[in-house]
């Protein structure tokens, strides 16, 4: 596909469980970003990758959140010991390095029950 | 990054111009103004950006005041599909790094 792909589109998990959210960026985009969005709020920055390395992870709320991008393409956001407050839409975006425009995926709606 | 202020919501009639204001009175000389929008249940979509000159593309026009303390996004002929939340963001550098989204302006275009 031509756009940023996120899977799954919806995820329901029980409190305390571990979840992984996947992002397939646009081919050739070296920059990749994770955001999360709670109802009625704007997207909140989590982490930014340049290639395989995390260039800015200042938005990760605590050490239960971790993200990887081992080959500089697909990225996985991992959440341990999920809490009800983690319920949100998790958005991924990618861009060419230095480009003004970033392309967002449709997001993964995570619900922790 | 400088903080922005936008109205919470606006209405516009279909076919009319939608003018969305944004105040960014603390903007620095090297900060750009970006606009993104988010249609319901979709990820944000880039619209336009500028530094100090007015900009136009196929989606919209961006008018930045001479003192750069405010700007206006103009959708010249709004359609129902333009109903969305519009975010005005200011940030240093041209590349895409940490965009700080506020709560935006919810634009409702009606028939």
Coordinates of N, CA, C and O in Angstrom, one line a residue, chain B residues 19-22 24 33 35 48-56 60-66 68-75:
Chain B
X19 N -12.4 30.6 7.2 CA -11.2 31.3 7.7 C -10.9 31.0 9.1 O -11.7 31.3 10.0
X20 N -9.9 30.2 9.3 CA -9.6 29.7 10.7 C -8.4 30.5 11.2 O -7.3 30.4 10.7
X21 N -8.6 31.2 12.3 CA -7.5 32.0 12.9 C -6.7 31.2 13.9 O -7.1 30.2 14.5
X22 N -5.5 31.7 14.1 CA -4.6 31.2 15.1 C -3.7 32.3 15.6 O -3.1 33.0 14.8
X24 N -0.3 33.2 17.7 CA 1.0 32.6 18.2 C 1.9 33.8 18.5 O 2.9 34.0 17.8
X33 N 5.0 28.1 10.9 CA 3.6 27.8 11.2 C 3.1 26.7 10.4 O 3.2 26.7 9.1
X35 N -0.1 23.8 9.6 CA -1.5 23.4 9.8 C -1.7 22.0 9.4 O -1.3 21.5 8.3
X48 N -0.6 22.6 5.1 CA 0.3 23.7 4.6 C 1.2 24.2 5.7 O 0.9 23.9 6.9
X49 N 2.3 24.9 5.3 CA 3.1 25.5 6.3 C 3.8 26.7 5.7 O 3.8 26.9 4.5
X50 N 4.3 27.6 6.6 CA 4.9 28.8 6.1 C 5.8 29.4 7.2 O 5.6 29.1 8.4
X51 N 6.7 30.3 6.8 CA 7.6 31.0 7.7 C 7.1 32.5 7.9 O 6.8 32.9 9.0
X52 N 7.1 33.2 6.8 CA 6.6 34.6 6.9 C 5.8 35.1 5.7 O 5.0 36.0 5.8
X53 N 6.1 34.4 4.6 CA 5.3 34.8 3.4 C 4.0 34.0 3.3 O 3.9 32.9 3.9
X54 N 3.0 34.6 2.7 CA 1.8 33.9 2.5 C 2.0 32.7 1.6 O 2.9 32.8 0.7
X55 N 1.3 31.6 1.8 CA 1.5 30.4 1.0 C 0.1 29.9 0.5 O -0.9 30.1 1.2
X56 N 0.2 29.3 -0.6 CA -1.0 28.7 -1.2 C -0.7 27.3 -1.8 O 0.4 27.2 -2.5
X60 N -5.3 24.8 0.4 CA -5.7 26.0 1.3 C -4.7 27.1 1.0 O -3.7 26.9 0.3
X61 N -5.0 28.2 1.6 CA -4.0 29.4 1.7 C -3.7 29.7 3.1 O -4.5 29.5 4.0
X62 N -2.5 30.1 3.4 CA -2.0 30.5 4.7 C -1.6 31.9 4.7 O -0.7 32.3 3.9
X63 N -2.3 32.7 5.5 CA -1.9 34.2 5.6 C -1.3 34.4 6.9 O -1.9 34.1 8.0
X64 N -0.1 34.9 6.9 CA 0.7 35.2 8.2 C 0.8 36.7 8.3 O 1.3 37.4 7.3
X65 N 0.5 37.3 9.4 CA 0.6 38.7 9.6 C 2.0 39.1 9.6 O 3.0 38.3 9.8
X66 N 2.2 40.4 9.3 CA 3.6 40.9 9.1 C 4.4 40.7 10.4 O 5.6 40.4 10.3
X68 N 4.0 38.3 12.4 CA 4.0 36.9 12.6 C 3.3 36.4 13.9 O 3.5 35.3 14.3
X69 N 2.6 37.3 14.5 CA 2.0 36.9 15.8 C 0.7 36.1 15.6 O 0.1 35.6 16.5
X70 N 0.2 36.1 14.4 CA -1.1 35.4 14.1 C -1.1 35.0 12.6 O -0.3 35.5 11.8
X71 N -2.0 34.0 12.4 CA -2.1 33.6 11.0 C -3.6 33.1 10.8 O -4.3 32.9 11.7
X72 N -3.9 33.0 9.5 CA -5.2 32.5 9.1 C -5.1 31.4 8.1 O -4.4 31.6 7.1
X73 N -5.8 30.3 8.3 CA -5.9 29.3 7.3 C -7.2 29.5 6.5 O -8.2 29.7 7.1
X74 N -7.1 29.6 5.2 CA -8.3 29.8 4.4 C -8.6 28.6 3.5 O -7.7 28.2 2.7
X75 N -9.8 28.1 3.7 CA -10.3 27.1 2.7 C -11.2 27.8 1.8 O -12.3 28.2 2.2

